PDB file of C-alpha atoms in Angstrom:
ATOM      1  CA  ILE U   1     -19.423-129.364  35.520  1.00 43.00           C
ATOM      2  CA  HIS U   2     -16.187-129.387  37.513  1.00 48.00           C
ATOM      3  CA  ALA U   3     -15.901-126.697  40.163  1.00 46.00           C
ATOM      4  CA  ALA U   4     -12.628-125.468  38.645  1.00 48.00           C
ATOM      5  CA  PHE U   5     -14.520-124.252  35.587  1.00 50.00           C
ATOM      6  CA  LEU U   6     -17.029-122.090  37.479  1.00 49.00           C
ATOM      7  CA  HIS U   7     -16.806-118.303  37.733  1.00 48.00           C
ATOM      8  CA  LEU U   8     -19.059-116.958  40.518  1.00 43.00           C
ATOM      9  CA  SER U   9     -19.494-113.294  41.392  1.00 37.00           C
ATOM     10  CA  PRO U  10     -17.981-112.094  44.674  1.00 39.00           C
ATOM     11  CA  GLY U  11     -20.342-110.985  47.389  1.00 40.00           C
ATOM     12  CA  HIS U  12     -23.311-112.269  49.363  1.00 37.00           C
ATOM     13  CA  LEU U  13     -25.842-114.584  47.779  1.00 37.00           C
ATOM     14  CA  PRO U  14     -29.387-114.011  49.018  1.00 38.00           C
ATOM     15  CA  GLY U  15     -31.311-116.970  50.422  1.00 42.00           C
ATOM     16  CA  GLY U  16     -30.005-120.465  50.969  1.00 41.00           C
ATOM     17  CA  PRO U  17     -27.508-122.441  48.914  1.00 38.00           C
ATOM     18  CA  GLY U  18     -30.268-124.045  46.885  1.00 38.00           C
ATOM     19  CA  ASP U  19     -31.437-120.653  45.683  1.00 38.00           C
ATOM     20  CA  LEU U  20     -28.335-120.384  43.531  1.00 35.00           C
ATOM     21  CA  LEU U  21     -29.926-122.821  41.094  1.00 34.00           C
ATOM     22  CA  ASP U  22     -32.781-120.379  40.518  1.00 36.00           C
ATOM     23  CA  MET U  23     -30.591-117.351  39.836  1.00 33.00           C
ATOM     24  CA  GLU U  24     -30.547-116.210  36.239  1.00 35.00           C
ATOM     25  CA  GLN U  25     -27.080-115.830  34.789  1.00 35.00           C
ATOM     26  CA  PRO U  26     -26.637-112.593  32.827  1.00 34.00           C
ATOM     27  CA  SER U  27     -25.509-112.894  29.224  1.00 35.00           C
ATOM     28  CA  PHE U  28     -22.234-111.390  28.098  1.00 33.00           C
ATOM     29  CA  HIS U  29     -22.178-111.017  24.314  1.00 36.00           C
ATOM     30  CA  GLY U  30     -24.437-114.046  24.116  1.00 36.00           C
ATOM     31  CA  THR U  31     -22.387-116.201  26.500  1.00 36.00           C
ATOM     32  CA  ALA U  32     -23.233-116.736  30.178  1.00 34.00           C
ATOM     33  CA  MET U  33     -20.286-115.640  32.302  1.00 35.00           C
ATOM     34  CA  VAL U  34     -19.947-116.110  36.059  1.00 32.00           C
ATOM     35  CA  HIS U  35     -17.199-114.936  38.367  1.00 31.00           C
ATOM     36  CA  TYR U  36     -16.040-115.287  41.990  1.00 30.00           C
ATOM     37  CA  GLU U  37     -13.256-114.035  44.222  1.00 33.00           C
ATOM     38  CA  ALA U  38      -9.769-115.199  43.332  1.00 37.00           C
ATOM     39  CA  ARG U  39      -8.656-118.264  45.243  1.00 55.00           C
ATOM     40  CA  ARG U  40      -6.483-121.294  44.680  1.00 71.00           C
ATOM     41  CA  THR U  41      -8.325-124.374  43.484  1.00 82.00           C
ATOM     42  CA  GLU U  42      -6.991-127.305  45.463  1.00 90.00           C
ATOM     43  CA  LEU U  43      -6.571-130.307  43.202  1.00 95.00           C
ATOM     44  CA  THR U  44      -6.940-133.874  44.411  1.00 96.00           C
ATOM     45  CA  PRO U  45      -4.044-136.343  44.168  1.00 96.00           C
ATOM     46  CA  ASP U  46      -5.896-138.021  41.299  1.00 97.00           C
ATOM     47  CA  GLN U  47      -6.147-134.725  39.402  1.00 97.00           C
ATOM     48  CA  LEU U  48      -2.462-133.993  39.929  1.00 97.00           C
ATOM     49  CA  GLU U  49      -1.598-137.492  38.743  1.00 98.00           C
ATOM     50  CA  ALA U  50      -3.805-137.042  35.672  1.00 98.00           C
ATOM     51  CA  GLY U  51      -1.822-133.923  34.838  1.00 98.00           C
ATOM     52  CA  ARG U  52       1.501-135.676  35.346  1.00 97.00           C
ATOM     53  CA  LEU U  53       0.502-138.587  33.123  1.00 97.00           C
ATOM     54  CA  LEU U  54      -0.874-136.333  30.391  1.00 98.00           C
ATOM     55  CA  PHE U  55       2.283-134.247  30.153  1.00 97.00           C
ATOM     56  CA  ALA U  56       4.510-137.318  30.400  1.00 95.00           C
ATOM     57  CA  GLY U  57       2.935-138.551  27.168  1.00 95.00           C
ATOM     58  CA  GLN U  58       4.059-137.963  23.618  1.00 94.00           C
ATOM     59  CA  CYS U  59       4.065-134.326  22.550  1.00 94.00           C
ATOM     60  CA  ASP U  60       4.690-133.506  18.898  1.00 93.00           C
ATOM     61  CA  PHE U  61       4.908-130.393  16.800  1.00 92.00           C
ATOM     62  CA  ILE U  62       2.097-130.445  14.246  1.00 93.00           C
ATOM     63  CA  ALA U  63       1.896-127.026  12.583  1.00 92.00           C
ATOM     64  CA  ALA U  64       3.147-123.449  12.379  1.00 91.00           C
ATOM     65  CA  ALA U  65       0.733-120.899  10.955  1.00 91.00           C
ATOM     66  CA  ASN U  66       1.340-117.314   9.886  1.00 87.00           C
ATOM     67  CA  ASN U  67      -2.147-116.778   8.432  1.00 88.00           C
ATOM     68  CA  MET U  68      -5.670-118.031   9.117  1.00 90.00           C
ATOM     69  CA  PRO U  69      -5.881-120.470   6.167  1.00 92.00           C
ATOM     70  CA  ALA U  70      -2.713-122.153   7.437  1.00 93.00           C
ATOM     71  CA  LEU U  71      -4.258-123.073  10.798  1.00 94.00           C
ATOM     72  CA  PRO U  72      -4.495-126.850  11.321  1.00 95.00           C
ATOM     73  CA  PRO U  73      -7.986-128.411  11.274  1.00 95.00           C
ATOM     74  CA  ILE U  74      -9.845-128.608  14.548  1.00 95.00           C
ATOM     75  CA  THR U  75      -9.472-132.126  15.955  1.00 95.00           C
ATOM     76  CA  LEU U  76      -8.885-131.708  19.703  1.00 97.00           C
ATOM     77  CA  PRO U  77      -9.579-129.229  22.508  1.00 98.00           C
ATOM     78  CA  GLU U  78      -6.990-126.458  22.538  1.00 98.00           C
ATOM     79  CA  VAL U  79      -5.387-124.258  25.168  1.00 98.00           C
ATOM     80  CA  CYS U  80      -2.998-121.495  24.239  1.00 95.00           C
ATOM     81  CA  PHE U  81      -0.253-119.507  25.882  1.00 96.00           C
ATOM     82  CA  ALA U  82      -0.120-115.777  25.213  1.00 92.00           C
ATOM     83  CA  GLY U  83       2.002-112.963  26.580  1.00 91.00           C
ATOM     84  CA  ARG U  84       4.550-110.272  25.948  1.00 89.00           C
ATOM     85  CA  SER U  85       7.695-111.095  24.051  1.00 85.00           C
ATOM     86  CA  ASN U  86      10.322-112.663  26.321  1.00 87.00           C
ATOM     87  CA  VAL U  87       7.734-113.451  29.021  1.00 92.00           C
ATOM     88  CA  GLY U  88       8.755-117.124  28.949  1.00 90.00           C
ATOM     89  CA  LYS U  89       6.035-118.843  26.885  1.00 90.00           C
ATOM     90  CA  SER U  90       8.344-121.294  25.165  1.00 87.00           C
ATOM     91  CA  SER U  91      10.208-121.996  28.399  1.00 91.00           C
ATOM     92  CA  LEU U  92       6.922-122.752  30.151  1.00 95.00           C
ATOM     93  CA  VAL U  93       5.770-125.137  27.389  1.00 92.00           C
ATOM     94  CA  ASN U  94       9.126-126.915  27.549  1.00 92.00           C
ATOM     95  CA  ALA U  95       8.992-127.142  31.344  1.00 95.00           C
ATOM     96  CA  LEU U  96       5.406-128.429  31.417  1.00 96.00           C
ATOM     97  CA  THR U  97       6.207-131.189  28.947  1.00 94.00           C
ATOM     98  CA  GLY U  98       9.613-131.985  30.429  1.00 91.00           C
ATOM     99  CA  ARG U  99      11.350-131.310  27.123  1.00 86.00           C
ATOM    100  CA  LYS U 100      14.136-128.809  26.655  1.00 77.00           C
ATOM    101  CA  THR U 101      13.681-128.083  22.965  1.00 66.00           C
ATOM    102  CA  LEU U 102      10.026-128.750  22.139  1.00 78.00           C
ATOM    103  CA  ALA U 103       9.237-125.056  21.870  1.00 64.00           C
ATOM    104  CA  ARG U 104      12.088-122.958  20.549  1.00 57.00           C
ATOM    105  CA  THR U 105      13.299-120.268  22.897  1.00 48.00           C
ATOM    106  CA  SER U 106      15.109-117.191  21.702  1.00 40.00           C
ATOM    107  CA  GLN U 107      17.314-114.556  23.261  1.00 43.00           C
ATOM    108  CA  THR U 108      15.802-112.050  20.830  1.00 42.00           C
ATOM    109  CA  PRO U 109      12.367-110.810  22.010  1.00 45.00           C
ATOM    110  CA  GLY U 110       9.725-110.971  19.289  1.00 44.00           C
ATOM    111  CA  ARG U 111      11.492-113.703  17.318  1.00 46.00           C
ATOM    112  CA  THR U 112       8.487-116.054  17.204  1.00 58.00           C
ATOM    113  CA  ARG U 113       6.100-114.811  14.517  1.00 72.00           C
ATOM    114  CA  GLN U 114       3.848-117.820  14.001  1.00 84.00           C
ATOM    115  CA  LEU U 115       1.212-119.722  15.918  1.00 91.00           C
ATOM    116  CA  ILE U 116       2.889-122.985  16.918  1.00 91.00           C
ATOM    117  CA  PHE U 117       0.692-126.062  17.517  1.00 94.00           C
ATOM    118  CA  PHE U 118       1.621-129.169  19.503  1.00 94.00           C
ATOM    119  CA  ASP U 119      -0.326-132.411  19.895  1.00 96.00           C
ATOM    120  CA  LEU U 120      -0.178-133.644  23.497  1.00 97.00           C
ATOM    121  CA  ALA U 121      -0.845-137.397  23.743  1.00 96.00           C
ATOM    122  CA  HIS U 122      -3.587-137.110  21.097  1.00 97.00           C
ATOM    123  CA  ARG U 123      -5.794-135.615  23.808  1.00 98.00           C
ATOM    124  CA  LEU U 124      -5.026-131.887  23.871  1.00 98.00           C
ATOM    125  CA  GLN U 125      -3.436-129.302  21.577  1.00 97.00           C
ATOM    126  CA  LEU U 126      -1.097-126.678  22.977  1.00 96.00           C
ATOM    127  CA  VAL U 127      -0.720-123.423  21.075  1.00 95.00           C
ATOM    128  CA  ASP U 128       2.266-121.107  21.539  1.00 91.00           C
ATOM    129  CA  LEU U 129       1.217-117.643  20.334  1.00 89.00           C
ATOM    130  CA  PRO U 130       3.577-114.964  19.011  1.00 84.00           C
ATOM    131  CA  GLY U 131       4.720-112.561  21.679  1.00 83.00           C
ATOM    132  CA  TYR U 132       3.409-109.032  21.672  1.00 80.00           C
ATOM    133  CA  GLY U 133       4.665-105.679  22.889  1.00 70.00           C
ATOM    134  CA  TYR U 134       8.196-105.807  21.513  1.00 60.00           C
ATOM    135  CA  ALA U 135       9.874-106.909  18.313  1.00 54.00           C
ATOM    136  CA  SER U 136      12.683-105.809  16.027  1.00 54.00           C
ATOM    137  CA  ALA U 137      10.806-106.857  12.885  1.00 55.00           C
ATOM    138  CA  PRO U 138       9.338-104.349  10.406  1.00 57.00           C
ATOM    139  CA  LYS U 139       6.092-102.753  11.587  1.00 62.00           C
ATOM    140  CA  THR U 140       4.145-104.392   8.741  1.00 63.00           C
ATOM    141  CA  ASP U 141       5.227-107.838   9.971  1.00 56.00           C
ATOM    142  CA  ILE U 142       4.369-106.953  13.551  1.00 56.00           C
ATOM    143  CA  MET U 143       0.902-105.804  12.495  1.00 67.00           C
ATOM    144  CA  ALA U 144       0.346-108.966  10.449  1.00 64.00           C
ATOM    145  CA  TRP U 145       1.065-111.431  13.246  1.00 61.00           C
ATOM    146  CA  THR U 146      -0.718-109.261  15.844  1.00 73.00           C
ATOM    147  CA  ASN U 147      -3.866-109.319  13.713  1.00 82.00           C
ATOM    148  CA  LEU U 148      -3.489-113.079  13.233  1.00 84.00           C
ATOM    149  CA  THR U 149      -3.277-113.618  16.981  1.00 83.00           C
ATOM    150  CA  ARG U 150      -6.364-111.489  17.625  1.00 83.00           C
ATOM    151  CA  LYS U 151      -8.368-113.329  14.958  1.00 87.00           C
ATOM    152  CA  PHE U 152      -7.331-116.685  16.385  1.00 91.00           C
ATOM    153  CA  LEU U 153      -8.282-115.725  19.932  1.00 86.00           C
ATOM    154  CA  ALA U 154     -11.655-114.372  18.908  1.00 84.00           C
ATOM    155  CA  GLY U 155     -12.700-117.051  16.433  1.00 86.00           C
ATOM    156  CA  ARG U 156     -11.184-120.456  17.237  1.00 92.00           C
ATOM    157  CA  ALA U 157     -14.111-122.698  18.226  1.00 93.00           C
ATOM    158  CA  SER U 158     -11.870-125.369  19.816  1.00 95.00           C
ATOM    159  CA  LEU U 159     -10.111-122.905  22.117  1.00 96.00           C
ATOM    160  CA  GLN U 160     -10.951-123.832  25.715  1.00 97.00           C
ATOM    161  CA  ARG U 161      -8.903-121.292  27.625  1.00 97.00           C
ATOM    162  CA  VAL U 162      -6.150-118.738  27.056  1.00 96.00           C
ATOM    163  CA  PHE U 163      -3.334-118.717  29.583  1.00 98.00           C
ATOM    164  CA  LEU U 164      -2.013-115.162  29.679  1.00 97.00           C
ATOM    165  CA  LEU U 165       1.557-115.090  30.945  1.00 97.00           C
ATOM    166  CA  ILE U 166       2.698-112.161  33.076  1.00 97.00           C
ATOM    167  CA  ASP U 167       6.361-111.571  33.912  1.00 96.00           C
ATOM    168  CA  SER U 168       6.424-111.384  37.699  1.00 96.00           C
ATOM    169  CA  ARG U 169       9.256-108.839  37.534  1.00 95.00           C
ATOM    170  CA  ARG U 170       7.143-106.398  35.529  1.00 94.00           C
ATOM    171  CA  GLY U 171       3.516-107.068  36.400  1.00 96.00           C
ATOM    172  CA  ILE U 172       0.621-106.253  34.082  1.00 96.00           C
ATOM    173  CA  GLY U 173       1.522-103.873  31.262  1.00 92.00           C
ATOM    174  CA  LYS U 174      -0.495-101.845  28.784  1.00 90.00           C
ATOM    175  CA  ALA U 175      -0.269-104.533  26.085  1.00 87.00           C
ATOM    176  CA  ASP U 176      -1.482-107.150  28.590  1.00 92.00           C
ATOM    177  CA  GLN U 177      -4.461-104.961  29.447  1.00 93.00           C
ATOM    178  CA  GLU U 178      -5.387-104.705  25.771  1.00 88.00           C
ATOM    179  CA  ILE U 179      -5.413-108.501  25.387  1.00 89.00           C
ATOM    180  CA  MET U 180      -7.467-108.851  28.565  1.00 93.00           C
ATOM    181  CA  ARG U 181     -10.079-106.459  27.168  1.00 92.00           C
ATOM    182  CA  LEU U 182     -10.112-108.330  23.852  1.00 88.00           C
ATOM    183  CA  LEU U 183     -10.722-111.641  25.622  1.00 91.00           C
ATOM    184  CA  ASP U 184     -13.464-110.089  27.747  1.00 94.00           C
ATOM    185  CA  ASP U 185     -15.143-108.554  24.692  1.00 90.00           C
ATOM    186  CA  THR U 186     -15.121-111.866  22.817  1.00 88.00           C
ATOM    187  CA  ALA U 187     -16.121-113.906  25.917  1.00 91.00           C
ATOM    188  CA  VAL U 188     -13.010-116.090  25.705  1.00 93.00           C
ATOM    189  CA  SER U 189     -12.115-117.660  29.051  1.00 96.00           C
ATOM    190  CA  TRP U 190      -8.602-116.765  30.181  1.00 97.00           C
ATOM    191  CA  ALA U 191      -6.354-117.238  33.190  1.00 98.00           C
ATOM    192  CA  ALA U 192      -3.281-115.327  34.312  1.00 98.00           C
ATOM    193  CA  VAL U 193       0.003-117.155  34.852  1.00 98.00           C
ATOM    194  CA  MET U 194       2.900-115.467  36.603  1.00 97.00           C
ATOM    195  CA  THR U 195       6.264-116.513  35.169  1.00 97.00           C
ATOM    196  CA  LYS U 196       9.825-116.242  36.485  1.00 96.00           C
ATOM    197  CA  ALA U 197       8.656-116.327  40.108  1.00 96.00           C
ATOM    198  CA  ASP U 198      12.154-117.389  41.122  1.00 96.00           C
ATOM    199  CA  LYS U 199      13.506-113.981  40.125  1.00 95.00           C
ATOM    200  CA  LEU U 200      11.778-112.186  43.014  1.00 96.00           C
ATOM    201  CA  LYS U 201      12.096-112.306  46.778  1.00 95.00           C
ATOM    202  CA  PRO U 202       9.016-113.731  48.557  1.00 94.00           C
ATOM    203  CA  ALA U 203       7.762-110.326  49.711  1.00 95.00           C
ATOM    204  CA  GLU U 204       8.160-108.826  46.244  1.00 96.00           C
ATOM    205  CA  LEU U 205       6.413-111.802  44.648  1.00 96.00           C
ATOM    206  CA  ALA U 206       3.530-111.590  47.122  1.00 95.00           C
ATOM    207  CA  LYS U 207       3.074-107.897  46.320  1.00 96.00           C
ATOM    208  CA  VAL U 208       2.945-108.334  42.535  1.00 96.00           C
ATOM    209  CA  CYS U 209       0.670-111.369  42.844  1.00 96.00           C
ATOM    210  CA  LYS U 210      -1.750-109.426  45.037  1.00 96.00           C
ATOM    211  CA  ALA U 211      -1.819-106.562  42.530  1.00 96.00           C
ATOM    212  CA  THR U 212      -2.390-108.999  39.674  1.00 97.00           C
ATOM    213  CA  GLU U 213      -5.225-110.766  41.506  1.00 96.00           C
ATOM    214  CA  THR U 214      -6.880-107.414  42.146  1.00 96.00           C
ATOM    215  CA  ALA U 215      -6.599-106.502  38.466  1.00 96.00           C
ATOM    216  CA  ILE U 216      -7.946-109.759  37.039  1.00 96.00           C
ATOM    217  CA  ALA U 217     -10.898-109.701  39.451  1.00 96.00           C
ATOM    218  CA  THR U 218     -12.319-106.814  37.396  1.00 96.00           C
ATOM    219  CA  HIS U 219     -12.413-108.875  34.171  1.00 97.00           C
ATOM    220  CA  VAL U 220     -15.554-110.876  33.443  1.00 96.00           C
ATOM    221  CA  ALA U 221     -13.848-113.566  31.322  1.00 97.00           C
ATOM    222  CA  ALA U 222     -10.939-114.156  33.717  1.00 97.00           C
ATOM    223  CA  PHE U 223     -10.647-117.446  35.588  1.00 96.00           C
ATOM    224  CA  PRO U 224     -10.377-116.387  39.240  1.00 94.00           C
ATOM    225  CA  GLU U 225      -7.161-118.174  40.083  1.00 95.00           C
ATOM    226  CA  LEU U 226      -3.655-116.859  39.621  1.00 97.00           C
ATOM    227  CA  PHE U 227      -1.093-119.504  38.631  1.00 97.00           C
ATOM    228  CA  VAL U 228       2.414-118.720  39.896  1.00 97.00           C
ATOM    229  CA  THR U 229       5.225-120.560  38.137  1.00 97.00           C
ATOM    230  CA  SER U 230       8.940-120.828  37.619  1.00 97.00           C
ATOM    231  CA  SER U 231      10.154-122.797  34.625  1.00 96.00           C
ATOM    232  CA  GLU U 232      13.657-122.971  36.118  1.00 94.00           C
ATOM    233  CA  ARG U 233      12.708-124.245  39.579  1.00 95.00           C
ATOM    234  CA  GLY U 234       9.525-126.042  38.614  1.00 95.00           C
ATOM    235  CA  ASP U 235       7.343-124.010  40.966  1.00 95.00           C
ATOM    236  CA  GLY U 236       3.628-124.368  40.262  1.00 96.00           C
ATOM    237  CA  LEU U 237       4.062-126.691  37.289  1.00 97.00           C
ATOM    238  CA  ALA U 238       2.387-129.765  38.805  1.00 97.00           C
ATOM    239  CA  HIS U 239      -0.661-127.699  39.767  1.00 97.00           C
ATOM    240  CA  LEU U 240      -0.870-126.106  36.319  1.00 97.00           C
ATOM    241  CA  ARG U 241      -0.547-129.519  34.625  1.00 98.00           C
ATOM    242  CA  GLY U 242      -3.423-130.811  36.727  1.00 98.00           C
ATOM    243  CA  HIS U 243      -5.574-127.857  35.728  1.00 97.00           C
ATOM    244  CA  LEU U 244      -4.733-128.201  32.034  1.00 98.00           C
ATOM    245  CA  ALA U 245      -5.563-131.902  32.118  1.00 98.00           C
ATOM    246  CA  MET U 246      -9.190-130.997  32.809  1.00 97.00           C
ATOM    247  CA  PHE U 247      -9.499-129.772  29.230  1.00 97.00           C
ATOM    248  CA  ALA U 248      -8.090-132.924  27.617  1.00 97.00           C
ATOM    249  CA  GLU U 249     -10.201-135.521  25.887  1.00 92.00           C
ATOM    250  CA  ASN U 250     -10.658-138.724  27.862  1.00 86.00           C
TER     251      ASN U 250
END
């Protein structure tokens, strides 16, 4: 297993390094979960190049689903992007793939009400989830697509990791905390991605990142690395591509 996929608990391990192999991993809702202190995973040049090549490949829209029966069949590993409305999910998907209009962006928060699926080079599926926390649609519509998102997150067998986007200008909100708890409860691996990093001064960005790292360290299903990105400047995109490429089929 690649080191980037491990979650080890913070703290001192008794005995020597070899004793780790004999330690029993506790079960979390039937799934073994491990966790360690947040740190940046340094990728090799080959891993970064694998990410660049993957996202330079063909990327096509394949489906939009507003109910569970409409979900496309499982054919490839999937990663999805979740977050509050107007957090920059579509902008991040466009920036990662180098396409300006692959995922539709909107000036109206809450506009996207479907799960949008993209096929990346026939090796990985990207899923753009509806935003949560704000929308001008009727409450019945909001409830419908919120329930759809929760069912997808909890029950999609091909889902490898959820990338939870956090607006760096706002930090973690109540709605984000609810999704984090849902992912923990269903043992779905997730990672936090800071967006719009270019909107803050370095000191402000460092402060919100530190607070976010402290928060995610308390969640058992959280990947212990915080990804910091800017879709406008391209900050952090190469590193995130390299990480995402680890989930793709060879």
